[in-house]
Every structure is written in structure tokens, then in C-alpha cells.
Coordinates of C-alpha atoms in Angstrom, one line a residue:
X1 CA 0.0 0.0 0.0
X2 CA 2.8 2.2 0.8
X3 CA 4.2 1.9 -2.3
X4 CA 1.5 2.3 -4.4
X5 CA 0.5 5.8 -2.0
X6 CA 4.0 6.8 -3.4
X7 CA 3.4 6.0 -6.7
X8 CA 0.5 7.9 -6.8
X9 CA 2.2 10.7 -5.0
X10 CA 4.7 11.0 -8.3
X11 CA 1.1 10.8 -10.4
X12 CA -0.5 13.8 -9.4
X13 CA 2.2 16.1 -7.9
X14 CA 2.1 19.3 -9.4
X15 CA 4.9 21.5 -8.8
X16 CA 5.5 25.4 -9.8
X17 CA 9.1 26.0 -10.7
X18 CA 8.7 29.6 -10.8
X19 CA 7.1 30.0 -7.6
X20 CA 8.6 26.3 -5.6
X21 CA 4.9 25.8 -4.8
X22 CA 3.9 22.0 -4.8
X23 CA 0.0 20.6 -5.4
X24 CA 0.0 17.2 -4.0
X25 CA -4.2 15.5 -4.3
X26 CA -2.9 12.2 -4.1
X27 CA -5.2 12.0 -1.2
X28 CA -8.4 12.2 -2.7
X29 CA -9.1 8.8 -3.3
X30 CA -10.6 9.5 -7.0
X31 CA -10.0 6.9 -10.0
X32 CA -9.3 7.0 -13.5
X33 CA -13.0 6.1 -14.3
X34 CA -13.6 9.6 -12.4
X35 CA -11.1 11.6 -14.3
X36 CA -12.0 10.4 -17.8
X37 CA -15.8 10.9 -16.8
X38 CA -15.2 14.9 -15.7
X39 CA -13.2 15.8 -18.6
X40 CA -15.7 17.2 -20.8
X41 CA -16.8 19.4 -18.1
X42 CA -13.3 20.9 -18.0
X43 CA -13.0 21.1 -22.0
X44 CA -16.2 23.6 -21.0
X45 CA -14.8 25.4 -17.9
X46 CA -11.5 26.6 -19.8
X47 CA -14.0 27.3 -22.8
X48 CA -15.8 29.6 -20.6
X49 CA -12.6 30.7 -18.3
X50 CA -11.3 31.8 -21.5
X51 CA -14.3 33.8 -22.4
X52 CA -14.6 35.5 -19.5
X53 CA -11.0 36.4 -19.7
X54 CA -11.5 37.8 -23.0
X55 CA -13.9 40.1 -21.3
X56 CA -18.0 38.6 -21.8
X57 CA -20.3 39.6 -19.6
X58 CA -20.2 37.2 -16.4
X59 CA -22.7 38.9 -14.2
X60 CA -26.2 39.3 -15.7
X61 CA -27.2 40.9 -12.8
X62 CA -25.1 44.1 -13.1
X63 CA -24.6 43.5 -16.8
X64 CA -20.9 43.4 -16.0
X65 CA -17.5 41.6 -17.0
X66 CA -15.3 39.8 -14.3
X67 CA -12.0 41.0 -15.0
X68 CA -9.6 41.2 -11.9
X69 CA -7.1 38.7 -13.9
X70 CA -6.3 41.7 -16.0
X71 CA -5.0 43.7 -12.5
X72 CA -2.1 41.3 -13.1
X73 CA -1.7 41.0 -16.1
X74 CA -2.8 44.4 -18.1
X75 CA -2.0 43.8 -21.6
X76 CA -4.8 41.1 -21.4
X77 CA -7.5 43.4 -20.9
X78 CA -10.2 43.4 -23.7
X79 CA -9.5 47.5 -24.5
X80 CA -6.8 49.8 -24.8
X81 CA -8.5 52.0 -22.3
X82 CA -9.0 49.4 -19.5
X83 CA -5.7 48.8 -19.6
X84 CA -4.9 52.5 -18.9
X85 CA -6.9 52.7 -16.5
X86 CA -4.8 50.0 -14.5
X87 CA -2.1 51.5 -14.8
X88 CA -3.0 54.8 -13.6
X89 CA -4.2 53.1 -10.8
X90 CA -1.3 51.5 -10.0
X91 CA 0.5 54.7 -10.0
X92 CA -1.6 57.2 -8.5
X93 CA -1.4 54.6 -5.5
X94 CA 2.2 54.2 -5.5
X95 CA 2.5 57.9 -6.0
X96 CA 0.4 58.8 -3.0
X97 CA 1.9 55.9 -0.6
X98 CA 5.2 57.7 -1.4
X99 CA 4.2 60.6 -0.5
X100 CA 2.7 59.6 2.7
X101 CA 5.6 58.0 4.2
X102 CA 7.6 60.7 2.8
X103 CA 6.0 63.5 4.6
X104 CA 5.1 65.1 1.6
X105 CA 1.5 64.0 2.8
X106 CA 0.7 64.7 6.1
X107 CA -1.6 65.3 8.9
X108 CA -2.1 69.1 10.1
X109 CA -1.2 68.4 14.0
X110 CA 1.5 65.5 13.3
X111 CA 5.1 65.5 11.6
X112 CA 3.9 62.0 9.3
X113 CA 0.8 59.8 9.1
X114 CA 1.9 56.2 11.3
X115 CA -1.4 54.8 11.8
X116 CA -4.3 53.5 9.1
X117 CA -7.6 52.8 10.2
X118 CA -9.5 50.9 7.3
X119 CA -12.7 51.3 6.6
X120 CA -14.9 48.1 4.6
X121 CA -17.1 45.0 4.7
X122 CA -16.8 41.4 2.9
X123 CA -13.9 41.4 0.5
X124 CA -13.0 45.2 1.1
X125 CA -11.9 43.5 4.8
X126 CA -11.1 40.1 4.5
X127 CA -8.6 40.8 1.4
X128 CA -6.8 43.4 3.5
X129 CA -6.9 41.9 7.3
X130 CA -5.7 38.2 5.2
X131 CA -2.5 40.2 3.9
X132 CA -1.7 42.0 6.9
X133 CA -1.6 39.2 8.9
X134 CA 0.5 37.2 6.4
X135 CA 2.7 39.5 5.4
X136 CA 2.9 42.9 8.0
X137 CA 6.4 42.9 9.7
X138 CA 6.6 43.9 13.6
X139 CA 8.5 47.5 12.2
X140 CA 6.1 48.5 9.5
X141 CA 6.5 52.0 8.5
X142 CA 2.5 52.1 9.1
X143 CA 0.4 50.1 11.6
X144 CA -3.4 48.9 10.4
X145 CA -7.0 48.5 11.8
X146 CA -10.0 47.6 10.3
X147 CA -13.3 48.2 11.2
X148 CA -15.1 45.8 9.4
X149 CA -18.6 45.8 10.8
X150 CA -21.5 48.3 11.8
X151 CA -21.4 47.0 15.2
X152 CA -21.1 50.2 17.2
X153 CA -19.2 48.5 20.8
X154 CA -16.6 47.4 17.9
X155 CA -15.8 50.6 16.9
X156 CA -15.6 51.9 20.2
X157 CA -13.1 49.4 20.8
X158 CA -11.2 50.4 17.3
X159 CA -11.7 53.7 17.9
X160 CA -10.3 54.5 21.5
X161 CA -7.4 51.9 20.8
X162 CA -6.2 55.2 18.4
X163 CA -7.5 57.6 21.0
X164 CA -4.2 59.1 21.3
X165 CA -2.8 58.4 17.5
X166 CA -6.4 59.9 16.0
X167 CA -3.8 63.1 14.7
X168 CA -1.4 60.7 13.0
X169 CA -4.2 58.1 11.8
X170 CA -5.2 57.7 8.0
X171 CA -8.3 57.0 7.4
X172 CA -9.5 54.5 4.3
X173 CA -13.1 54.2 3.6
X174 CA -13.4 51.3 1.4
X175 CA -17.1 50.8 -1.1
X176 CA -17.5 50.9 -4.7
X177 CA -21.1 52.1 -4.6
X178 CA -20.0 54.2 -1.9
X179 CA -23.6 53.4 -0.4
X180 CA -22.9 50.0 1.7
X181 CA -24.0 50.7 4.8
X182 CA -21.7 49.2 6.7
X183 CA -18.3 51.0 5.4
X184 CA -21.1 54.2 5.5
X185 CA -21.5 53.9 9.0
X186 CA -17.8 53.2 9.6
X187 CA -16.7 56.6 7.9
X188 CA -19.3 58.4 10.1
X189 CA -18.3 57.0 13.3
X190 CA -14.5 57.5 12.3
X191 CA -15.5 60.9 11.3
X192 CA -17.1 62.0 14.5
X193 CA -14.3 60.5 16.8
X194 CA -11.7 62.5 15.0
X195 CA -14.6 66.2 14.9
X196 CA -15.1 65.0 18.6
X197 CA -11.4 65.4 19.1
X198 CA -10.9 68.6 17.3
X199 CA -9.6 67.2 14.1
X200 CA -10.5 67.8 10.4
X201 CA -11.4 64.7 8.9
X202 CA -11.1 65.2 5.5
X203 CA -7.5 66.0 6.6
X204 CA -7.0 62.5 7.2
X205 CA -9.5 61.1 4.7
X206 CA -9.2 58.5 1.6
X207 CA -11.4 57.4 -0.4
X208 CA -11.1 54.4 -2.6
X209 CA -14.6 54.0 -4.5
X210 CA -15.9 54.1 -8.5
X211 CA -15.8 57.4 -10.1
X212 CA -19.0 59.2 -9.7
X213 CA -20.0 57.3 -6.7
X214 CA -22.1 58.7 -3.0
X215 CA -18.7 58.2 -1.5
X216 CA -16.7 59.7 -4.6
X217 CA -19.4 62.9 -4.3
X218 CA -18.6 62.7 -0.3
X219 CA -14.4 62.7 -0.3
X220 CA -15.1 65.1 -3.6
X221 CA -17.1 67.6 -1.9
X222 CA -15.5 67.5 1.6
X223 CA -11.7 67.9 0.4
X224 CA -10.6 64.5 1.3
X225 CA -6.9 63.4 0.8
X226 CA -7.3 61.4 -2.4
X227 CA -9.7 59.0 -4.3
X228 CA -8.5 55.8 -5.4
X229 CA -10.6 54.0 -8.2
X230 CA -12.3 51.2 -8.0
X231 CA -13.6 49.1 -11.3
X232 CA -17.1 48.3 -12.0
X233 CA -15.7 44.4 -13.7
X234 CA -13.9 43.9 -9.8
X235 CA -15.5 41.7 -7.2
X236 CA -15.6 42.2 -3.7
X237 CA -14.2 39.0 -2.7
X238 CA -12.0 39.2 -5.9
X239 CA -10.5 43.0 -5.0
X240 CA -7.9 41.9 -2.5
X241 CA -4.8 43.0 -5.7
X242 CA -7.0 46.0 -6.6
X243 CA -6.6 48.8 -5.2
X244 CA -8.7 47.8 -2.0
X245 CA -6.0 45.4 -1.6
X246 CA -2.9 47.1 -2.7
X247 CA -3.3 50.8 -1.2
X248 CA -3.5 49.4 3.0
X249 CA -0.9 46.8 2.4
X250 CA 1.9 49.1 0.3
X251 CA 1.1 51.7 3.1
X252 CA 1.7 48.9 5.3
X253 CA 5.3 48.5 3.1
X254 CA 4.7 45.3 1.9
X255 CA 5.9 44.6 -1.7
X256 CA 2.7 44.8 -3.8
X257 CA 3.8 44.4 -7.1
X258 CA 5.6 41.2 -5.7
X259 CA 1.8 40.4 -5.2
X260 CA 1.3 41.1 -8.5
X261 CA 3.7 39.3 -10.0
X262 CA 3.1 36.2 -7.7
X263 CA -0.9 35.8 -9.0
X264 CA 0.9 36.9 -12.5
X265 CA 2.9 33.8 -12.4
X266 CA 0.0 31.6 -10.7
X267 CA -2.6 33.1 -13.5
X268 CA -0.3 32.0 -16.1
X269 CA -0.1 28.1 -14.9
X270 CA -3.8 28.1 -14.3
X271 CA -4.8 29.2 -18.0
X272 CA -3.6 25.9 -19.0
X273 CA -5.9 23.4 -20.5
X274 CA -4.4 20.7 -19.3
X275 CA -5.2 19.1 -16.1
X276 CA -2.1 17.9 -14.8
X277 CA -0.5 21.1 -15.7
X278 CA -2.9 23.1 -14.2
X279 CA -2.8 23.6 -10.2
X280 CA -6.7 25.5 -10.2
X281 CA -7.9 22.6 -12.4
X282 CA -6.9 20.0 -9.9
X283 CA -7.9 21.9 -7.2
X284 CA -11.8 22.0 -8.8
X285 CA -12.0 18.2 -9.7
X286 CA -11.0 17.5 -6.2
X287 CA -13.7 19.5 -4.6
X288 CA -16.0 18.4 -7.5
X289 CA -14.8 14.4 -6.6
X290 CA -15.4 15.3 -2.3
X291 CA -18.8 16.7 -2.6
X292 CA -20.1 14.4 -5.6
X293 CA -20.5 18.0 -7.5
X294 CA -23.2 18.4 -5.2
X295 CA -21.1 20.2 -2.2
X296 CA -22.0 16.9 -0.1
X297 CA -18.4 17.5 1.9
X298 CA -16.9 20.9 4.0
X299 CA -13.7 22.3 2.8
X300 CA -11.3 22.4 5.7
X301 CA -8.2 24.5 6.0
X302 CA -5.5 23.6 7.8
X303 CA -2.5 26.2 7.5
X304 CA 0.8 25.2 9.6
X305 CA 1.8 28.5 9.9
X306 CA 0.5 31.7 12.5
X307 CA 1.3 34.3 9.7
X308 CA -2.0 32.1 7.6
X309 CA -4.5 32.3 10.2
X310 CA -6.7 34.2 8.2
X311 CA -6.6 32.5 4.8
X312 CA -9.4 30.6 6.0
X313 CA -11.6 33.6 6.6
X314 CA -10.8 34.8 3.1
X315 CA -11.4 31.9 1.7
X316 CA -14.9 31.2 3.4
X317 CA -16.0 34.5 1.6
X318 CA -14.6 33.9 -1.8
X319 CA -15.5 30.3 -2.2
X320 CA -18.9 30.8 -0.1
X321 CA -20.1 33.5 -1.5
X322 CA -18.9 31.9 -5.9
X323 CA -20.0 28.8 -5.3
X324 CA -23.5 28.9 -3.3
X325 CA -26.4 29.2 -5.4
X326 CA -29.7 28.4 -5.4
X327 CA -29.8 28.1 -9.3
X328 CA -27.5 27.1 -12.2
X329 CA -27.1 28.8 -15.3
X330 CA -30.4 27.0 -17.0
X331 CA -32.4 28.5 -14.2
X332 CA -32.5 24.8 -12.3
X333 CA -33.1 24.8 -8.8
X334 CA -29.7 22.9 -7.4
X335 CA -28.4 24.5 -4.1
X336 CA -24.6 24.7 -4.7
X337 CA -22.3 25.3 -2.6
X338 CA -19.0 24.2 -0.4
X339 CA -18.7 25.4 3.7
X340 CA -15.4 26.4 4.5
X341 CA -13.8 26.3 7.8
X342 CA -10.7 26.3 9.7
X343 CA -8.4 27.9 12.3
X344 CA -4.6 26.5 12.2
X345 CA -2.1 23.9 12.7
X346 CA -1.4 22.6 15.4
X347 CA -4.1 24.1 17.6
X348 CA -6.7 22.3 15.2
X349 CA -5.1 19.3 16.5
X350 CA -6.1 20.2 19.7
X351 CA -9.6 21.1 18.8
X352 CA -11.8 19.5 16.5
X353 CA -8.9 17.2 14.8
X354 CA -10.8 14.0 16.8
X355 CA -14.0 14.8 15.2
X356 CA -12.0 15.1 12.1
X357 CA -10.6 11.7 12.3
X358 CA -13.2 9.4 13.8
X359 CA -16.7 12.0 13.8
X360 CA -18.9 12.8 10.7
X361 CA -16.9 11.9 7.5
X362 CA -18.7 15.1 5.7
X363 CA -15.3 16.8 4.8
X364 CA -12.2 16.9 3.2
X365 CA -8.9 18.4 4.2
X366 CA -6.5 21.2 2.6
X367 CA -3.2 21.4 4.7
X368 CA -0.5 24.2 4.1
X369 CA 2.5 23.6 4.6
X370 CA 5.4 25.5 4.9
X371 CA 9.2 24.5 4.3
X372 CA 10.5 27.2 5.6
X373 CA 10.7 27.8 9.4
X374 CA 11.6 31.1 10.5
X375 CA 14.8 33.6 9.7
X376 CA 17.5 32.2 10.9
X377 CA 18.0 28.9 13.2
X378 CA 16.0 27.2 15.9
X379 CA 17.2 25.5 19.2
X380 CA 16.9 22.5 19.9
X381 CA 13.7 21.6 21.9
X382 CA 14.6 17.7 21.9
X383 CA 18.2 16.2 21.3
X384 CA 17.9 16.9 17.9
X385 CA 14.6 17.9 17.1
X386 CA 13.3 22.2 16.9
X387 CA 10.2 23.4 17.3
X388 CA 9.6 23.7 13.3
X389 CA 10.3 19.9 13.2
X390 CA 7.5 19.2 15.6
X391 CA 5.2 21.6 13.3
X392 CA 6.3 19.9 10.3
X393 CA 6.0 15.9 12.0
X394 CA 2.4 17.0 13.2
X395 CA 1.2 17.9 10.0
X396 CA 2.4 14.8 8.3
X397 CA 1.1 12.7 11.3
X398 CA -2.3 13.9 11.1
X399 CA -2.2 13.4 7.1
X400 CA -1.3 9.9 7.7
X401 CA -4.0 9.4 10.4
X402 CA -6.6 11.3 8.6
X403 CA -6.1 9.6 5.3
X404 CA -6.2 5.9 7.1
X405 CA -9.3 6.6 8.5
X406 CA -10.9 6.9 5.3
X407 CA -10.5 10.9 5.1
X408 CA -9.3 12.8 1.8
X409 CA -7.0 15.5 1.8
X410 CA -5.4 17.7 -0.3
X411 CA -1.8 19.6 0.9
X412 CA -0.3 23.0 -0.4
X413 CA 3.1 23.3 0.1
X414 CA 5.0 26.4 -0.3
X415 CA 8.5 27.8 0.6
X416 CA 7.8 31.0 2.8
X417 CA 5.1 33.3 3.2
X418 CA 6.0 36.3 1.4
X419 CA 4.3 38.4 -1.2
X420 CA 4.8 36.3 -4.6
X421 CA 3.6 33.8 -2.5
X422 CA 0.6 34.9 -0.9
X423 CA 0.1 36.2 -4.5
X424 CA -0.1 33.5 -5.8
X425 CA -2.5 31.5 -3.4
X426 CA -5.1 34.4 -4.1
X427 CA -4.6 33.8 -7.9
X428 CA -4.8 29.9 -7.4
X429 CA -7.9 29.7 -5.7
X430 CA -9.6 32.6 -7.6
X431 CA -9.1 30.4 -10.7
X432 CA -10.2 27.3 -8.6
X433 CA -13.4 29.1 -8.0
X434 CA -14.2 30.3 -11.5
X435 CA -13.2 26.6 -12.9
X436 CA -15.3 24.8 -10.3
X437 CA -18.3 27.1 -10.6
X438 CA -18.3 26.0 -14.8
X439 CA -18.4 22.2 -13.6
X440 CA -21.7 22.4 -11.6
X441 CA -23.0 24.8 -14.3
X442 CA -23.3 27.7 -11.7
X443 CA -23.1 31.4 -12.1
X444 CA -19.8 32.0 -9.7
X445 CA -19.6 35.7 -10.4
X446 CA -23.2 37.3 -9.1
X447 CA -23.9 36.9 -5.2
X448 CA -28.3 37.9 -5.9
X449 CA -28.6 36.1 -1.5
X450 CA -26.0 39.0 -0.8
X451 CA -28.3 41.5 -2.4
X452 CA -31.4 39.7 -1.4
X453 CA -30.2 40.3 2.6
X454 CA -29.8 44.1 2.0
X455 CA -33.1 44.5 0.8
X456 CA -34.3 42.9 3.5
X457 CA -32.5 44.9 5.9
X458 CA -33.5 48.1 4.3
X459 CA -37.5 46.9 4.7
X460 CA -36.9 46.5 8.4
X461 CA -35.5 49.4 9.0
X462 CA -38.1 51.3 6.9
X463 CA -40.4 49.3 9.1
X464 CA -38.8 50.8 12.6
X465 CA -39.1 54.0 11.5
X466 CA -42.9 53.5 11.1
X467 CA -42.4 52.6 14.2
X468 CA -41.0 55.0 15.4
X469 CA -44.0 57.6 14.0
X470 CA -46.8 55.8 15.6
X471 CA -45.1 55.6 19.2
X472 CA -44.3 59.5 19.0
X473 CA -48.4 59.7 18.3
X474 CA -49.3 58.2 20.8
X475 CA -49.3 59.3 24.9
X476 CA -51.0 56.1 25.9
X477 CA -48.4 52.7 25.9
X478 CA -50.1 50.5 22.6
X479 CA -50.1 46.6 22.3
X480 CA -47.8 45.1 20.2
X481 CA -50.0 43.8 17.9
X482 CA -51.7 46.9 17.1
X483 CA -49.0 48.8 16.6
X484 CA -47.6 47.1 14.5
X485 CA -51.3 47.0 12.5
X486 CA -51.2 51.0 12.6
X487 CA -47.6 51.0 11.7
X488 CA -48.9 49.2 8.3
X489 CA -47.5 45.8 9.1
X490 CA -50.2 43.5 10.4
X491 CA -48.6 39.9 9.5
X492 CA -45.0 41.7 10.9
X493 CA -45.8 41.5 14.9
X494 CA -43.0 39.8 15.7
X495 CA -40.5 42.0 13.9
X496 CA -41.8 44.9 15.1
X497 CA -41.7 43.2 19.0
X498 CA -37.8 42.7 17.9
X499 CA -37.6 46.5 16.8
X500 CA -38.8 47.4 19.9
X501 CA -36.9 45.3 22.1
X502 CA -33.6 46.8 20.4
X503 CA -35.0 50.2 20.6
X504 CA -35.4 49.8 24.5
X505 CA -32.0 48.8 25.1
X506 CA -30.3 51.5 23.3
X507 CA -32.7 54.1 22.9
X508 CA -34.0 55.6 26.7
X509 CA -37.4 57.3 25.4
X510 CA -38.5 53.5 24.2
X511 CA -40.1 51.6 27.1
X512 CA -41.7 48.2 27.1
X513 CA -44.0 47.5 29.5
X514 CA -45.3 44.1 31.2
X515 CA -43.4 40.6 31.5
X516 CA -40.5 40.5 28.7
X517 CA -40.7 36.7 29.2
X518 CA -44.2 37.1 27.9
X519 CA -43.9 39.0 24.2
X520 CA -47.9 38.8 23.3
X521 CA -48.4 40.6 26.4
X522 CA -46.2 43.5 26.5
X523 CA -47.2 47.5 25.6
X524 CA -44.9 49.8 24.0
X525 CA -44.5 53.6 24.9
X526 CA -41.9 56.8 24.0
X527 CA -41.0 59.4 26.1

């Protein structure tokens, strides 16, 4: 058996010269019968790869092409003036980062900006907060946060950790509408903390956003710092080496356009229609031979390395967000899609790595490892043995006691963590996406639940602010039930109970009177 695992090692190891990046799915217990049986679904997803890479429309919904290959790679874009337009990107930000750590760009009340608070949702955060994490060093010439929700004790917390830095802190806002309400409220909480200290915001104020957005007409209007352009044909989970990616971490001083040329390199190998030869390719037919095309099995991730905490996070976003759909492209009801989870190795081992092993067999594994263990040498923790070698033995131990418990698993190897690097995992598992999306015939560039959700959200806050009228109408406390019939939502009682609820614990005129345990019983009033 041994022998024949080896063997089979040799068979489907794919390695990257260029980038000393190895593949290895000798782990997924697939056949021949399987791979001969998917291969006219992959002469389709290059087909349509290609396509889309050639610039057709990929998202109906927006009437829009998906084109964040061509951040890499510019000469590919479809037009001469796309292709501009990435490359005045590229240096307007490079211009202005130099200028920021030069001094030439500065805050009124502080010799040099040191701080950068940055401001988005979805992609716009997880891109950014995956990369700093990877790749910030300890002595950056700039330190990062994020706020990365509209939950208002979490940018307190943000927000008083730079208490005292507020007059040396840039501020990114980060939304290509410019009207997501989330990086919205972020930029107005940001922006009162710094009038609240005395400080001019738009002093310390960036905007990256599409030409002729709300947020553009905002930074515009306001005198804000600079406006970096976003593009209509970029994804959020897709933006991390567009400018929402690039502008935090070069500020950051980390090597962008080693970035670039990492998912260059990556792109390059992944065009290929070959399956053997193609890293992406072999990443798709393994998820597609896990989850019987159907998603039947969890992706999880297992980095061996602190600096890839995160990858996990960015990953649950880009492959959630592609791959789940309630429809294919012939308007089929299928429910697509692949959960993705994951912390770390080891501390995974000391988590849910039994369940793994001997639980529910409804997963499959990707470990990454990495060769090399820090600058410079180790001690010795053993006679022997350093810590790396314990880091690197636990990762092949659970690989060997996973797989002969009848689990799959898939392992990324790479060399280091550094910026070609984490380049290139963005690029691989972009492609993956795209190519797996073509093989269950789903539409892996529109996300119509994400838009769904806001809707939704909008309706129920429309809803409180009805509300909100009849309360203020009324001296008397009303039931429940009919406010929410006079508030024009009769079949709604239970939202507006949970309006009201929130109201009354944030909002000191809202009072609910009666036994909380008891909902249908409780009146409403405002002071």
C-alpha cells in the first residue's frame, strides 16, 4: 500500500518551478473512471474561463464583465483603455503611498501619518486583514485596523485603541457604490471620533470607491486626501490585488507588485488546459470528486503556519459567496455550494482534529505547509529535534492518520510566506473558483442572496421608522400587535416586537412595559 500511495504521490504532484509551490491530491481517493468521466466538463470550464477572460459579460445581474485577472496582467485586458486605467491606478497609489511616508503627505497636527484605520465589509476587509496578517512585519512603517462591521461597541473598541494616535491616523473608507451601509457607518463613526477630538477629517480622509459614486461625491465635496478608483468588472471577494487590496498593504510596506507578479505567475499556470498542468484545475475536480458535485463535503483548512490564520476567513467569503447558489445557469433549482472552515495547525489538533478523524466523514482536508521555518536557526527543543520539526512531523502525522481513517485530503506546500507567495494563493484559488463554478453549471460571479439580505435589511428598517412615527403619536403605551397594525404591518408582529426590544435597550425614550418573558403581552410607549 505504501508503495502504491508513493506512486501515486509522483502521479499527481504538481509543482511550480517559478514559484517552488507543490500541489500534492494524491489524497483524494478519485479513479481513472472519475477523471475520464469529468473531462468534458473541464474542455467547458476553460472554454468559458477563457471567455470570460477575453472580457463577456459574467454577471447578468449588473450587466458586467469579471476582470480582476487583468489587475495582473494588463496587456490582457479586452480595450486599450481598460488597460490604462490600470495602470493609472497603480501609479496614483504608488504615487500617493510615497508621499505619505515621505511626509510630503501629512496630517495638520502631526510631523507624518503612522497609523491606518480601514474602513470596509466582505472582500474590502477580509482581502486586507488576510494580507496583513501574512505579510505585515513587527516594524512597518504604518500600523493597520480595520473596522469591518456596523457594530457600534466594535468601533468603540477600534476607535479608543487610536484615542491618542487619532492626529497621525489615516483614514481609508473602502465601497465601490460608496452606499454599503456598513463601510457608510464606519466613515461616520470615524469621522465624529476625530470632529469629537478637534480634528478635520477630511485632513485625514481617503477614499477608494468608483468614479462618480455617493462616497466619490462625499471625499469630492468634503476635500478628502485622495480618491482611489475602484472598477465596475472587480469583485468584492476578488479585489484583494485592486486597489482595496494594494493601497493598506503598500502603506503597510509590503511589496505589492511582488503580489502582483506572484498571482501573474500563478494566472499563467492556471490558464492551462491541461489538467495535470494546471494547479486550479486539480484543485476544482477535487472538490468536485469530495462533494459528488453536489457540495455533499466541508472544505477544511489547515495552514501550519500563524502568519496564515486568516486564509481561512478569506477563503470562506470567496469560495462561499462563488460557489453557493440556489440556481445554475439553466435556471435549475440545485443548491450549490461548499462550507469552509478552519483555524490553524497545530491548535486544530487540539480542537476538532478527533472529530476530524473518527466523527462525521462530511469533509475533506487542505493542509498548508510551509518549508521554511523562520529567519535564521531554531534550538533545539529535543536532542535533535526544533520546534519547526515538531510543526512539520504534526502535519504529516495527522495526514497519515486522517487519510487511514478513510478521510481525503489535499496539501499546499510552499516555501515561505511572502508576497509572490501569498500572490499567488489568491490567484490559485480565484481560478479554482471560477473553474469549479463552470463544472456544476453555476453562475460564480453574481452573489443575488447577498443583495437579497440588504433588501431585506433596508424593509426592516423602513419598518422601525414607522415605528417609530406611531409611538411618537401616541401618549397612551399600545399593544404590540396593534402597533404594529397601525404601523402598516399587520402579519409583521414579531419583527416589530424585535424592533422594539432593540429600541429599548439603546434608545432611553423606548419603554416596554409588562413581563419581557411574555412578548404577546407586552405594551410599548416613548417618552
Amino acid at each position: 500500500m505504501t508503495a502504491q500511495l508513493w506512486q501515486r504521490y509522483q502521479d499527481w504532484l504538481f509543482y511550480h518551478k517559478d514559484l517552488d509551490l507543490y500541489l500534492d491530491i494524491s489524497r483524494m481517493r478519485f479513479d481513472d473512471a472519475f477523471v475520464e468521466k469529468i473531462a468534458p466538463k473541464f474542455d467547458f470550464a476553460f472554454a468559458e474561463m477563457a471567455a470570460l477572460e477575453a472580457g463577456k459579460i459574467a454577471n447578468p445581474d449588473e450587466n458586467r464583465m469579471v476582470g480582476h485577472y487583468w489587475l495582473r496582467a494588463p496587456e490582457l485586458a479586452p480595450t486599450q483603455e481598460l488597460r490604462q486605467e490600470i495602470a493609472d491606478t497603480l501609479e496614483l497609489t504608488d504615487d500617493f503611498v510615497q508621499k505619505v511616508h515621505s511626509g510630503l503627505i501629512k496630517p495638520p497636527n502631526a510631523p507624518k501619518f503612522t497609523e491606518v484605520l480601514s474602513i470596509g465589509i466582505g472582500g474590502s476587509a477580509l482581502g486586507p486583514q488576510f494580507v496583513a496578517e501574512a505579510l505585515g512585519e513587527i516594524d512597518a512603517p504604518m500600523n493597520i485596523h480595520f473596522m469591518d462591521n456596523t457594530d457600534p461597541a466594535g468601533f468603540d473598541k477600534v476607535l479608543s485603541q487610536l484615542r491618542d494616535r487619532l492626529d497621525r491616523t489615516l483614514v481609508i473608507t473602502i465601497s465601490k457604490s460608496g452606499g454599503t451601509p456598513e463601510s457608510r457607518n464606519g466613515m461616520l463613526e470615524a469621522r465624529n471620533a476625530f470632529e469629537l477630538a478637534g480634528l478635520d477629517f477630511s485632513k485625514h480622509a481617503v477614499a477608494i470607491t468608483m468614479p462618480g459614486s455617493k462616497l466619490d461625491n462625499v471625499a469630492k465635496t468634503d476635500g478628502w486626501l485622495a480618491m482611489i478608483p475602484m472598477y465596475d468588472w472587480v469583485g468584492g471577494r476578488t479585489s484583494e490585488l485592486s486597489a482595496v487590496g494594494l493601497l493598506p498593504a503598500e502603506l503597510q510596506g509590503i511589496n505589492v507588485r511582488e503580489m502582483l507578479e506572484g498571482a501573474r505567475l500563478m494566472d499563467i499556470a492556471t490558464r492551462k488546459q491541461s489538467l495535470k498542468e494546471n494547479p486550479a484545475a486539480l484543485l476544482a475536480m477535487s472538490w468536485y470528486y469530495a462533494g459528488n458535485g453536489k457540495g455533499d463535503k466541508d472544505m477544511v483548512m489547515l495552514p501550519y503556519k500563524d502568519s496564515l490564520l486568516l486564509f481561512s476567513r478569506y477563503l470562506q467569503q470567496l469560495v462561499m459567496e462563488s460557489i453557493g447558489k440556489q440556481f445554475d445557469l439553466d435556471g435549475n433549482p440545485v443548491y450549490q455550494g461548499i462550507a469552509v472552515y478552519g483555524n490553524k495547525g497545530t491548535t486544530d489538533q487540539h480542537a476538532y482534529v478527533q472529530q476530524l478523524r473518527e466523527g462525521v466523514p462530511n469533509f475533506f482536508i487542505t493542509f498548508i505547509e510551509v518549508l521554511k521555518d523562520r529567519n535564521g536557526g531554531s534550538i533545539e527543543v529535543e536532542p535533535g529535534v526544533t520546534s519547526g520539526d515538531y510543526l512539520s512531523g504534526l502535519l504529516q502525522g495527522t495526514r497519515s492518520a486522517i487519510y487511514e481513517n478513510n478521510r481525503d485530503s489535499i496539501t499546499l506546500t510552499i516555501p515561505e510566506v511572502t508576497p509572490a507567495i501569498v500572490g499567488s494563493l489568491i490567484a490559485l484559488y480565484e481560478r479554482a473558483v471560477g473553474l469549479y463554478g463552470f463544472l456544476v453549471n453555476i453562475n460564480a460571479y453574481h452573489q443575488p442572496g447577498v443583495e437579497a439580505g440588504k433588501k431585506a435589511a433596508a424593509q426592516v428598517l423602513n419598518l422601525q421608522s414607522r415605528v417609530v412615527e406611531v409611538l411618537q403619536s401616541h401618549s397612551t403605551p399600545l399593544p404590540i400587535a396593534d402597533l404594529a397594525t397601525k404601523a402598516g404591518a399587520p402579519d409583521q408582529i414579531e419583527m416589530v416586537y424585535k424592533i422594539l426590544r432593540h429600541l429599548a435597550n439603546n434608545d432611553p425614550r423606548v419603554v416596554l412595559h409588562g413581563e419581557l418573558g411574555h412578548p404577546g403581552q407586552l405594551t410599548a410607549s416613548m417618552s
